[in-house]
Amino acid sequence: MVVTRRFRLPLEVVLKTLAVAACYYVAGRLGLLGRLTVEGVIVTPIWPPTGVAVAALLVYGSAVWPGIAVGSFLLIASLTTPQPATMITVAGNTLAPLCAYLMLRRAGFRIGISRLRDGLALVFIGGLGAMLISATAGVGLQVVTGRLDTVEFWSVWLAWWVGDAMGVLLVTPLLLVLVGAAGPLRLRRWKEMLVLGLATLIVVPLSVVGSLSLLFLVFPLLIWVALRFQLAGSMLCALFASVLTTFEASRQQGAFRNLSAIEVMTKLQAFNGATALTALLLSAMVAEQRALRRSVQNACRELAEVLEHLAAGETPPDLPTGHTAHVGADDTAPALERPRDG
């Protein structure tokens, strides 16, 4: 019995690590379908593996970081012959999400993203901040090995950095919803959900595929979804819009017709960034306000019970200790201060 318990934990970690490596590899192959070329270097406007890596660390803890390194190495090996310098890129791809996890943990990030501060932390710490590491390591290696001129560094670096950040902002929240870390999915308003789904399937292609630049039509839809279905609906809609827009940009069709490569990348990244920020931050604000309202309603209900007992001359019941300690926080989303490393 002792031996079984001793080997159960390492085996569980190994299986999770292998699963992370497989998911990282598959996400990378999918991300390469929407690749663009900037200054002769292939970049992806949305790099899903960074979102997979950050979500895996948030859910399983830092023990699964080797899976990120293995997945990154296998992905690079599938594209080109690995060189000794390849390990620098692998290290950057591993350190970036790991630093994102550690900084989010230090900031008190809750994986339910039920507070505005959680959304802001994921944007500025997990996405824009930590992904500086992977972009600098990857593009810097291109310059050192002579594959990229120094004057082209910043344009390629910016495209690489934004692509990695978009992977965190668009993929990580959706994965946290799918694994249940952001709370259970509620399907009570299935009729409205069906209408929103049909509207998304009509409005998004109409905005992206048409020859007119109608990308702004996506944002009223995003706001509607975020207000009604919070993180699950808004991030799914944002990811669908961003993926479809990325494929149109890679073919320079629709709203990206007759644009140069730099103009396509700039317009695409501005749209993807605005979409991710709108969906993520607005849904976090709505979730926080709803949690605050529930806390106030519970406090009012308990106060009414106390007053009823006092009016009847009875001793009021004891209130639950600490019932107002986390006003505005979602009780279904565990704090990152207690990661599940096993």
Short mmCIF file of C-alpha atoms in Angstrom, two decimals:
data_model
loop_
_atom_site.label_atom_id
_atom_site.label_comp_id
_atom_site.label_asym_id
_atom_site.label_seq_id
_atom_site.Cartn_x
_atom_site.Cartn_y
_atom_site.Cartn_z
CA MET A 1 0.00 0.00 0.00
CA VAL A 2 2.85 2.37 0.84
CA VAL A 3 4.67 1.44 -2.38
CA THR A 4 1.52 2.11 -4.42
CA ARG A 5 1.09 5.55 -2.94
CA ARG A 6 4.78 6.28 -3.43
CA PHE A 7 4.64 5.61 -7.18
CA ARG A 8 1.15 6.97 -7.82
CA LEU A 9 2.17 10.62 -7.58
CA PRO A 10 5.19 10.42 -9.96
CA LEU A 11 3.14 8.39 -12.45
CA GLU A 12 0.36 10.96 -12.36
CA VAL A 13 2.84 13.78 -12.97
CA VAL A 14 4.42 11.87 -15.87
CA LEU A 15 1.05 11.29 -17.52
CA LYS A 16 0.09 14.94 -17.14
CA THR A 17 3.46 16.02 -18.52
CA LEU A 18 3.05 13.79 -21.58
CA ALA A 19 -0.47 15.13 -22.10
CA VAL A 20 0.84 18.71 -21.96
CA ALA A 21 3.55 17.87 -24.50
CA ALA A 22 0.99 16.33 -26.87
CA CYS A 23 -1.42 19.24 -26.54
CA TYR A 24 1.42 21.73 -27.07
CA TYR A 25 2.49 19.96 -30.26
CA VAL A 26 -1.04 19.71 -31.67
CA ALA A 27 -1.75 23.35 -30.84
CA GLY A 28 1.46 24.37 -32.61
CA ARG A 29 0.54 22.48 -35.77
CA LEU A 30 -2.86 24.14 -35.77
CA GLY A 31 -1.32 27.56 -35.20
CA LEU A 32 0.97 27.14 -38.20
CA LEU A 33 -2.06 26.90 -40.48
CA GLY A 34 -2.52 30.67 -40.13
CA ARG A 35 1.13 31.67 -40.47
CA LEU A 36 2.30 34.87 -42.12
CA THR A 37 5.68 35.98 -43.44
CA VAL A 38 7.30 39.12 -42.01
CA GLU A 39 10.75 40.12 -43.33
CA GLY A 40 11.22 36.60 -44.66
CA VAL A 41 10.50 35.00 -41.25
CA ILE A 42 7.39 32.89 -40.67
CA VAL A 43 5.33 34.15 -37.71
CA THR A 44 1.88 33.29 -36.42
CA PRO A 45 -0.57 36.06 -35.40
CA ILE A 46 -2.03 33.67 -32.81
CA TRP A 47 0.32 31.08 -31.25
CA PRO A 48 -1.97 28.64 -29.36
CA PRO A 49 0.86 26.67 -27.63
CA THR A 50 1.55 29.59 -25.28
CA GLY A 51 -2.07 29.51 -24.18
CA VAL A 52 -1.92 25.75 -23.71
CA ALA A 53 1.29 26.04 -21.68
CA VAL A 54 0.01 28.76 -19.35
CA ALA A 55 -3.31 26.99 -18.82
CA ALA A 56 -1.54 23.70 -18.03
CA LEU A 57 0.68 25.36 -15.44
CA LEU A 58 -2.29 27.14 -13.86
CA VAL A 59 -4.28 23.92 -13.56
CA TYR A 60 -1.59 21.31 -12.82
CA GLY A 61 1.17 23.43 -11.30
CA SER A 62 4.83 23.90 -12.17
CA ALA A 63 5.61 20.17 -12.12
CA VAL A 64 4.47 19.76 -15.74
CA TRP A 65 6.94 22.26 -17.21
CA PRO A 66 9.01 19.50 -18.90
CA GLY A 67 5.98 18.80 -21.08
CA ILE A 68 6.22 22.31 -22.48
CA ALA A 69 9.89 21.84 -23.33
CA VAL A 70 9.29 18.44 -24.94
CA GLY A 71 6.34 19.73 -26.96
CA SER A 72 8.33 22.75 -28.13
CA PHE A 73 11.29 20.61 -29.18
CA LEU A 74 9.11 18.13 -31.08
CA LEU A 75 7.32 20.97 -32.84
CA ILE A 76 10.59 22.55 -33.97
CA ALA A 77 11.94 19.14 -35.01
CA SER A 78 8.89 18.62 -37.22
CA LEU A 79 9.70 21.81 -39.13
CA THR A 80 13.49 21.74 -39.41
CA THR A 81 16.53 19.77 -38.37
CA PRO A 82 17.29 20.58 -34.71
CA GLN A 83 20.58 22.37 -34.06
CA PRO A 84 22.38 23.06 -30.77
CA ALA A 85 21.02 26.63 -30.95
CA THR A 86 17.49 25.20 -31.08
CA MET A 87 17.68 24.64 -27.35
CA ILE A 88 17.71 28.43 -26.87
CA THR A 89 14.32 28.69 -28.57
CA VAL A 90 13.05 25.72 -26.54
CA ALA A 91 14.29 27.37 -23.35
CA GLY A 92 12.56 30.64 -24.25
CA ASN A 93 9.31 28.86 -25.09
CA THR A 94 9.46 27.09 -21.71
CA LEU A 95 10.60 29.97 -19.52
CA ALA A 96 7.96 32.41 -20.83
CA PRO A 97 4.86 30.47 -19.63
CA LEU A 98 6.68 29.34 -16.50
CA CYS A 99 7.48 32.96 -15.59
CA ALA A 100 3.87 33.88 -16.42
CA TYR A 101 2.67 31.23 -13.96
CA LEU A 102 5.03 32.32 -11.19
CA MET A 103 4.20 36.02 -11.60
CA LEU A 104 0.46 35.34 -11.73
CA ARG A 105 0.77 33.25 -8.59
CA ARG A 106 2.60 36.06 -6.83
CA ALA A 107 -0.10 38.53 -7.95
CA GLY A 108 -2.85 36.39 -6.35
CA PHE A 109 -4.41 35.41 -9.67
CA ARG A 110 -7.57 33.29 -9.47
CA ILE A 111 -7.98 30.82 -12.32
CA GLY A 112 -11.72 31.47 -12.43
CA ILE A 113 -10.96 35.00 -13.76
CA SER A 114 -13.95 36.24 -11.77
CA ARG A 115 -12.41 39.61 -10.93
CA LEU A 116 -11.24 42.50 -13.04
CA ARG A 117 -7.80 42.28 -11.44
CA ASP A 118 -7.54 38.69 -12.67
CA GLY A 119 -8.28 39.76 -16.22
CA LEU A 120 -5.77 42.60 -16.02
CA ALA A 121 -3.14 40.29 -14.53
CA LEU A 122 -3.58 37.77 -17.33
CA VAL A 123 -3.31 40.51 -19.96
CA PHE A 124 -0.35 42.48 -18.66
CA ILE A 125 1.55 39.81 -16.67
CA GLY A 126 0.73 36.49 -18.29
CA GLY A 127 0.40 37.77 -21.85
CA LEU A 128 2.21 41.00 -22.65
CA GLY A 129 4.81 40.74 -19.90
CA ALA A 130 6.00 37.14 -19.80
CA MET A 131 5.92 36.62 -23.56
CA LEU A 132 8.74 39.15 -23.93
CA ILE A 133 11.03 36.25 -23.00
CA SER A 134 10.02 33.89 -25.81
CA ALA A 135 9.96 36.64 -28.44
CA THR A 136 13.38 37.96 -27.48
CA ALA A 137 14.95 34.49 -27.33
CA GLY A 138 13.45 33.36 -30.63
CA VAL A 139 14.15 36.47 -32.70
CA GLY A 140 17.49 37.10 -31.03
CA LEU A 141 18.59 33.61 -32.07
CA GLN A 142 17.64 34.43 -35.68
CA VAL A 143 19.88 37.51 -35.57
CA VAL A 144 22.82 35.75 -33.91
CA THR A 145 22.77 32.86 -36.39
CA GLY A 146 22.63 35.30 -39.32
CA ARG A 147 19.18 34.27 -40.56
CA LEU A 148 17.82 37.75 -39.86
CA ASP A 149 19.37 41.17 -40.33
CA THR A 150 19.67 43.46 -37.34
CA VAL A 151 17.55 46.16 -38.99
CA GLU A 152 14.68 43.66 -39.31
CA PHE A 153 14.81 42.66 -35.65
CA TRP A 154 12.06 44.90 -34.28
CA SER A 155 9.42 44.18 -36.92
CA VAL A 156 9.84 40.42 -36.54
CA TRP A 157 10.16 40.67 -32.75
CA LEU A 158 6.90 42.64 -32.50
CA ALA A 159 5.01 40.11 -34.63
CA TRP A 160 6.45 37.20 -32.59
CA TRP A 161 5.67 38.86 -29.25
CA VAL A 162 2.09 39.77 -30.13
CA GLY A 163 1.44 36.29 -31.53
CA ASP A 164 2.60 34.65 -28.30
CA ALA A 165 0.58 37.12 -26.21
CA MET A 166 -2.56 36.50 -28.27
CA GLY A 167 -2.20 32.79 -27.61
CA VAL A 168 -2.36 33.48 -23.87
CA LEU A 169 -5.21 35.97 -24.07
CA LEU A 170 -7.42 33.92 -26.38
CA VAL A 171 -6.62 30.28 -25.63
CA THR A 172 -5.83 30.21 -21.89
CA PRO A 173 -9.23 31.54 -20.66
CA LEU A 174 -11.11 29.17 -22.94
CA LEU A 175 -9.12 26.16 -21.72
CA LEU A 176 -9.74 27.17 -18.11
CA VAL A 177 -13.46 27.19 -18.88
CA LEU A 178 -13.31 23.77 -20.57
CA VAL A 179 -11.55 22.09 -17.63
CA GLY A 180 -14.05 23.61 -15.20
CA ALA A 181 -11.56 25.89 -13.45
CA ALA A 182 -13.70 28.94 -14.23
CA GLY A 183 -16.84 27.42 -12.72
CA PRO A 184 -19.57 25.17 -14.16
CA LEU A 185 -21.17 25.94 -17.49
CA ARG A 186 -24.83 26.92 -17.12
CA LEU A 187 -27.12 25.97 -19.99
CA ARG A 188 -30.39 27.34 -18.61
CA ARG A 189 -30.58 30.09 -21.24
CA TRP A 190 -30.13 27.68 -24.12
CA LYS A 191 -32.55 29.56 -26.39
CA GLU A 192 -30.57 32.79 -26.09
CA MET A 193 -27.37 30.78 -26.48
CA LEU A 194 -28.68 29.32 -29.73
CA VAL A 195 -29.61 32.77 -31.04
CA LEU A 196 -26.18 34.12 -30.13
CA GLY A 197 -24.50 31.16 -31.82
CA LEU A 198 -26.43 31.74 -35.03
CA ALA A 199 -25.71 35.46 -34.88
CA THR A 200 -22.01 34.73 -34.46
CA LEU A 201 -21.99 32.37 -37.44
CA ILE A 202 -23.60 35.10 -39.57
CA VAL A 203 -22.05 38.34 -38.32
CA VAL A 204 -18.43 37.25 -37.99
CA PRO A 205 -18.02 35.84 -41.53
CA LEU A 206 -19.93 38.82 -42.92
CA SER A 207 -17.53 41.19 -41.15
CA VAL A 208 -14.37 39.35 -42.09
CA VAL A 209 -14.89 37.70 -45.46
CA GLY A 210 -16.60 40.60 -47.25
CA SER A 211 -14.62 43.02 -49.39
CA LEU A 212 -15.72 45.89 -47.15
CA SER A 213 -13.84 46.49 -43.92
CA LEU A 214 -16.64 45.71 -41.44
CA LEU A 215 -14.58 44.24 -38.61
CA PHE A 216 -16.17 46.66 -36.14
CA LEU A 217 -19.45 44.69 -36.35
CA VAL A 218 -17.86 41.96 -34.23
CA PHE A 219 -17.60 44.12 -31.11
CA PRO A 220 -21.34 44.67 -30.39
CA LEU A 221 -21.71 40.90 -30.62
CA LEU A 222 -18.78 40.38 -28.24
CA ILE A 223 -20.30 42.80 -25.73
CA TRP A 224 -23.65 41.02 -25.88
CA VAL A 225 -22.06 37.61 -25.33
CA ALA A 226 -19.85 38.87 -22.47
CA LEU A 227 -22.80 40.47 -20.66
CA ARG A 228 -24.96 37.36 -20.89
CA PHE A 229 -22.55 34.41 -20.77
CA GLN A 230 -19.34 35.89 -19.35
CA LEU A 231 -16.04 34.12 -19.96
CA ALA A 232 -17.22 30.95 -21.71
CA GLY A 233 -19.29 32.67 -24.38
CA SER A 234 -17.14 35.74 -24.92
CA MET A 235 -13.83 33.89 -25.31
CA LEU A 236 -15.33 31.32 -27.65
CA CYS A 237 -16.76 34.10 -29.82
CA ALA A 238 -13.49 36.05 -29.70
CA LEU A 239 -11.42 33.01 -30.65
CA PHE A 240 -13.72 32.19 -33.57
CA ALA A 241 -13.53 35.77 -34.84
CA SER A 242 -9.75 35.94 -34.46
CA VAL A 243 -9.11 32.59 -36.14
CA LEU A 244 -11.35 33.40 -39.09
CA THR A 245 -9.77 36.84 -39.43
CA THR A 246 -6.28 35.33 -39.29
CA PHE A 247 -7.03 32.92 -42.13
CA GLU A 248 -8.39 35.76 -44.26
CA ALA A 249 -5.29 37.82 -43.50
CA SER A 250 -2.98 34.93 -44.45
CA ARG A 251 -4.69 34.83 -47.86
CA GLN A 252 -4.90 38.64 -48.05
CA GLN A 253 -8.62 38.41 -48.78
CA GLY A 254 -11.64 40.24 -47.44
CA ALA A 255 -10.74 43.21 -45.26
CA PHE A 256 -7.01 42.59 -45.94
CA ARG A 257 -7.08 42.78 -49.71
CA ASN A 258 -4.48 44.98 -51.47
CA LEU A 259 -2.48 45.53 -48.27
CA SER A 260 1.25 45.05 -47.76
CA ALA A 261 2.58 42.41 -45.38
CA ILE A 262 3.29 44.96 -42.66
CA GLU A 263 -0.16 46.54 -43.08
CA VAL A 264 -1.83 43.12 -42.89
CA MET A 265 0.04 42.23 -39.70
CA THR A 266 -0.68 45.60 -38.09
CA LYS A 267 -4.40 45.51 -38.89
CA LEU A 268 -4.75 41.87 -37.87
CA GLN A 269 -2.94 42.23 -34.56
CA ALA A 270 -4.87 45.39 -33.68
CA PHE A 271 -8.14 43.54 -34.31
CA ASN A 272 -7.08 40.41 -32.41
CA GLY A 273 -5.82 42.46 -29.48
CA ALA A 274 -8.97 44.56 -29.24
CA THR A 275 -11.12 41.44 -29.51
CA ALA A 276 -9.27 39.59 -26.76
CA LEU A 277 -9.22 42.58 -24.41
CA THR A 278 -12.92 43.32 -24.93
CA ALA A 279 -13.99 39.73 -24.30
CA LEU A 280 -11.67 39.02 -21.38
CA LEU A 281 -11.93 42.25 -19.39
CA LEU A 282 -15.66 42.80 -19.91
CA SER A 283 -16.55 39.24 -18.91
CA ALA A 284 -14.33 39.57 -15.81
CA MET A 285 -16.08 42.82 -14.84
CA VAL A 286 -19.53 41.27 -15.27
CA ALA A 287 -18.55 38.19 -13.22
CA GLU A 288 -17.16 40.39 -10.46
CA GLN A 289 -20.30 42.53 -10.33
CA ARG A 290 -22.54 39.47 -10.19
CA ALA A 291 -20.48 37.92 -7.40
CA LEU A 292 -20.67 41.19 -5.47
CA ARG A 293 -24.43 41.31 -5.91
CA ARG A 294 -24.79 37.74 -4.66
CA SER A 295 -22.67 38.57 -1.62
CA VAL A 296 -24.81 41.62 -0.83
CA GLN A 297 -28.02 39.61 -1.24
CA ASN A 298 -26.74 36.90 1.11
CA ALA A 299 -25.70 39.50 3.68
CA CYS A 300 -29.13 41.17 3.49
CA ARG A 301 -30.87 37.80 3.87
CA GLU A 302 -28.80 36.94 6.95
CA LEU A 303 -29.43 40.38 8.44
CA ALA A 304 -33.18 39.98 7.89
CA GLU A 305 -33.11 36.66 9.74
CA VAL A 306 -31.26 38.26 12.66
CA LEU A 307 -33.81 41.09 12.86
CA GLU A 308 -36.70 38.63 12.82
CA HIS A 309 -35.24 36.73 15.76
CA LEU A 310 -34.59 39.96 17.67
CA ALA A 311 -38.14 41.18 17.05
CA ALA A 312 -39.51 37.91 18.41
CA GLY A 313 -37.30 38.16 21.48
CA GLU A 314 -35.21 35.18 20.46
CA THR A 315 -31.47 34.79 20.34
CA PRO A 316 -30.27 35.24 16.74
CA PRO A 317 -28.43 32.31 15.20
CA ASP A 318 -24.68 32.49 14.79
CA LEU A 319 -23.61 33.86 11.43
CA PRO A 320 -21.05 31.88 9.43
CA THR A 321 -17.62 33.22 10.21
CA GLY A 322 -15.87 34.97 7.36
CA HIS A 323 -19.00 35.14 5.17
CA THR A 324 -17.99 38.57 3.93
CA ALA A 325 -14.27 37.93 3.69
CA HIS A 326 -14.27 37.45 -0.08
CA VAL A 327 -16.86 39.85 -1.39
CA GLY A 328 -16.64 39.94 -5.15
CA ALA A 329 -14.62 36.71 -5.47
CA ASP A 330 -16.01 33.59 -7.07
CA ASP A 331 -16.03 30.75 -4.54
CA THR A 332 -15.93 28.20 -7.34
CA ALA A 333 -12.56 29.46 -8.59
CA PRO A 334 -9.66 28.43 -6.35
CA ALA A 335 -6.91 30.93 -5.82
CA LEU A 336 -3.57 30.31 -7.41
CA GLU A 337 -1.93 30.45 -4.00
CA ARG A 338 -2.86 26.77 -3.70
CA PRO A 339 -1.64 25.18 -6.94
CA ARG A 340 -2.10 21.51 -7.59
CA ASP A 341 1.45 20.55 -8.46
CA GLY A 342 0.67 16.88 -8.32
#
